Amino acid sequence: MGAFPNRKPNEGGPKVKHLVLCQMVQDKPTQVEQFFKVHFPRVLDAMPGVESFHSGAYSSFEGFHKGYNWGAEVMFRDQYSRDFYVAHEEHEKLVQVLEPLLENGFDSIVAFDMLI
């Protein structure tokens, strides 16, 4: 269930903000929106320790998005909740739904976690 640096697996640790940026295909807008508005939230609703979830399409005029046109943010209660989610079979299924919607497969996604 992932690495647990300096803690036991059942000890939570600090909150984790999980950011995901994706370069999604342009020719399947309905499927892309369904992924972020239906599939992703449904999986998160079944996971313990998820405090919030937000997602949306890129919307800035600045142009610094480097082709990343969708993003999501998940706030986990603690590191254990994040690790539980990442190792869960429903997360793996979600990744399988996501992959064909990515512009260049897994080269089109960045996941970044920070401790809060």
XYZ file of C-alpha atoms in Angstrom:
116
model
C 0.000 0.000 0.000
C 2.692 2.476 -0.915
C 5.523 3.766 1.211
C 4.906 4.998 4.718
C 8.007 7.043 5.550
C 8.529 7.497 9.278
C 5.077 6.232 10.260
C 3.050 3.084 10.652
C 0.457 2.301 7.938
C -2.458 2.973 10.290
C -1.187 6.408 11.345
C -2.595 9.153 9.221
C -0.045 11.931 9.085
C -0.761 15.378 7.616
C -3.434 16.189 5.031
C -2.533 15.571 1.396
C -3.566 17.761 -1.525
C -3.511 15.569 -4.649
C -3.344 17.567 -7.886
C -3.809 15.984 -11.306
C -3.244 17.819 -14.594
C -4.205 16.156 -17.875
C -3.809 16.766 -21.574
C -7.148 15.346 -22.685
C -8.160 14.495 -26.244
C -10.145 17.203 -27.997
C -12.423 14.948 -30.044
C -14.326 13.338 -27.134
C -15.580 16.272 -25.035
C -18.597 14.392 -23.645
C -16.507 11.423 -22.470
C -13.875 13.730 -20.960
C -16.473 15.702 -19.025
C -18.163 12.479 -17.871
C -14.839 11.216 -16.572
C -14.311 14.287 -14.388
C -17.924 14.932 -13.414
C -19.228 11.352 -12.997
C -16.573 8.596 -12.920
C -13.901 10.305 -10.807
C -16.332 11.609 -8.124
C -18.123 8.247 -7.936
C -14.883 6.458 -7.085
C -13.861 9.129 -4.573
C -17.260 8.979 -2.858
C -16.527 5.353 -1.968
C -13.099 6.115 -0.477
C -12.547 6.894 3.199
C -10.743 10.110 4.032
C -11.644 12.159 0.939
C -12.513 15.626 2.215
C -13.092 17.456 -1.056
C -12.871 17.158 -4.822
C -12.846 19.798 -7.548
C -12.248 19.469 -11.262
C -12.559 21.566 -14.366
C -11.276 22.561 -17.753
C -8.447 25.050 -18.179
C -9.867 28.578 -18.107
C -7.064 31.135 -17.886
C -6.039 33.661 -20.529
C -2.384 33.451 -19.444
C -1.501 30.515 -21.662
C 0.952 28.819 -19.295
C -0.938 25.530 -19.311
C 1.453 23.765 -21.751
C -1.426 21.789 -23.257
C -2.860 20.624 -19.938
C -6.531 21.309 -20.500
C -8.220 19.593 -17.505
C -7.320 19.377 -13.853
C -8.526 17.936 -10.588
C -7.789 18.441 -6.915
C -8.497 15.919 -4.178
C -7.981 16.736 -0.511
C -7.280 13.669 1.596
C -7.650 13.706 5.387
C -4.180 12.165 5.735
C -1.454 10.223 3.968
C -3.032 6.915 4.837
C -6.254 7.905 3.029
C -4.252 8.918 -0.049
C -2.264 5.684 0.004
C -5.440 3.649 0.448
C -6.972 5.344 -2.598
C -3.885 4.964 -4.814
C -3.596 1.238 -4.024
C -7.341 0.543 -4.340
C -8.644 -1.536 -7.254
C -11.272 1.133 -8.031
C -8.445 3.621 -8.596
C -6.870 1.165 -11.038
C -10.190 0.847 -12.885
C -10.474 4.635 -13.010
C -7.003 4.863 -14.543
C -8.079 2.388 -17.238
C -11.061 4.610 -18.116
C -8.798 7.671 -18.187
C -5.976 6.342 -20.366
C -7.779 6.367 -23.760
C -8.941 9.932 -23.068
C -5.379 11.224 -22.616
C -3.793 12.906 -25.626
C -0.569 10.851 -25.434
C -1.345 8.154 -22.888
C 0.374 8.484 -19.547
C 2.836 11.027 -20.960
C -0.141 13.417 -20.831
C -0.701 13.428 -17.080
C 1.009 14.948 -14.058
C 0.074 13.953 -10.519
C 1.504 16.054 -7.712
C 0.901 15.522 -4.014
C 1.754 17.989 -1.287
C 1.440 17.786 2.454
C -0.780 20.419 4.011
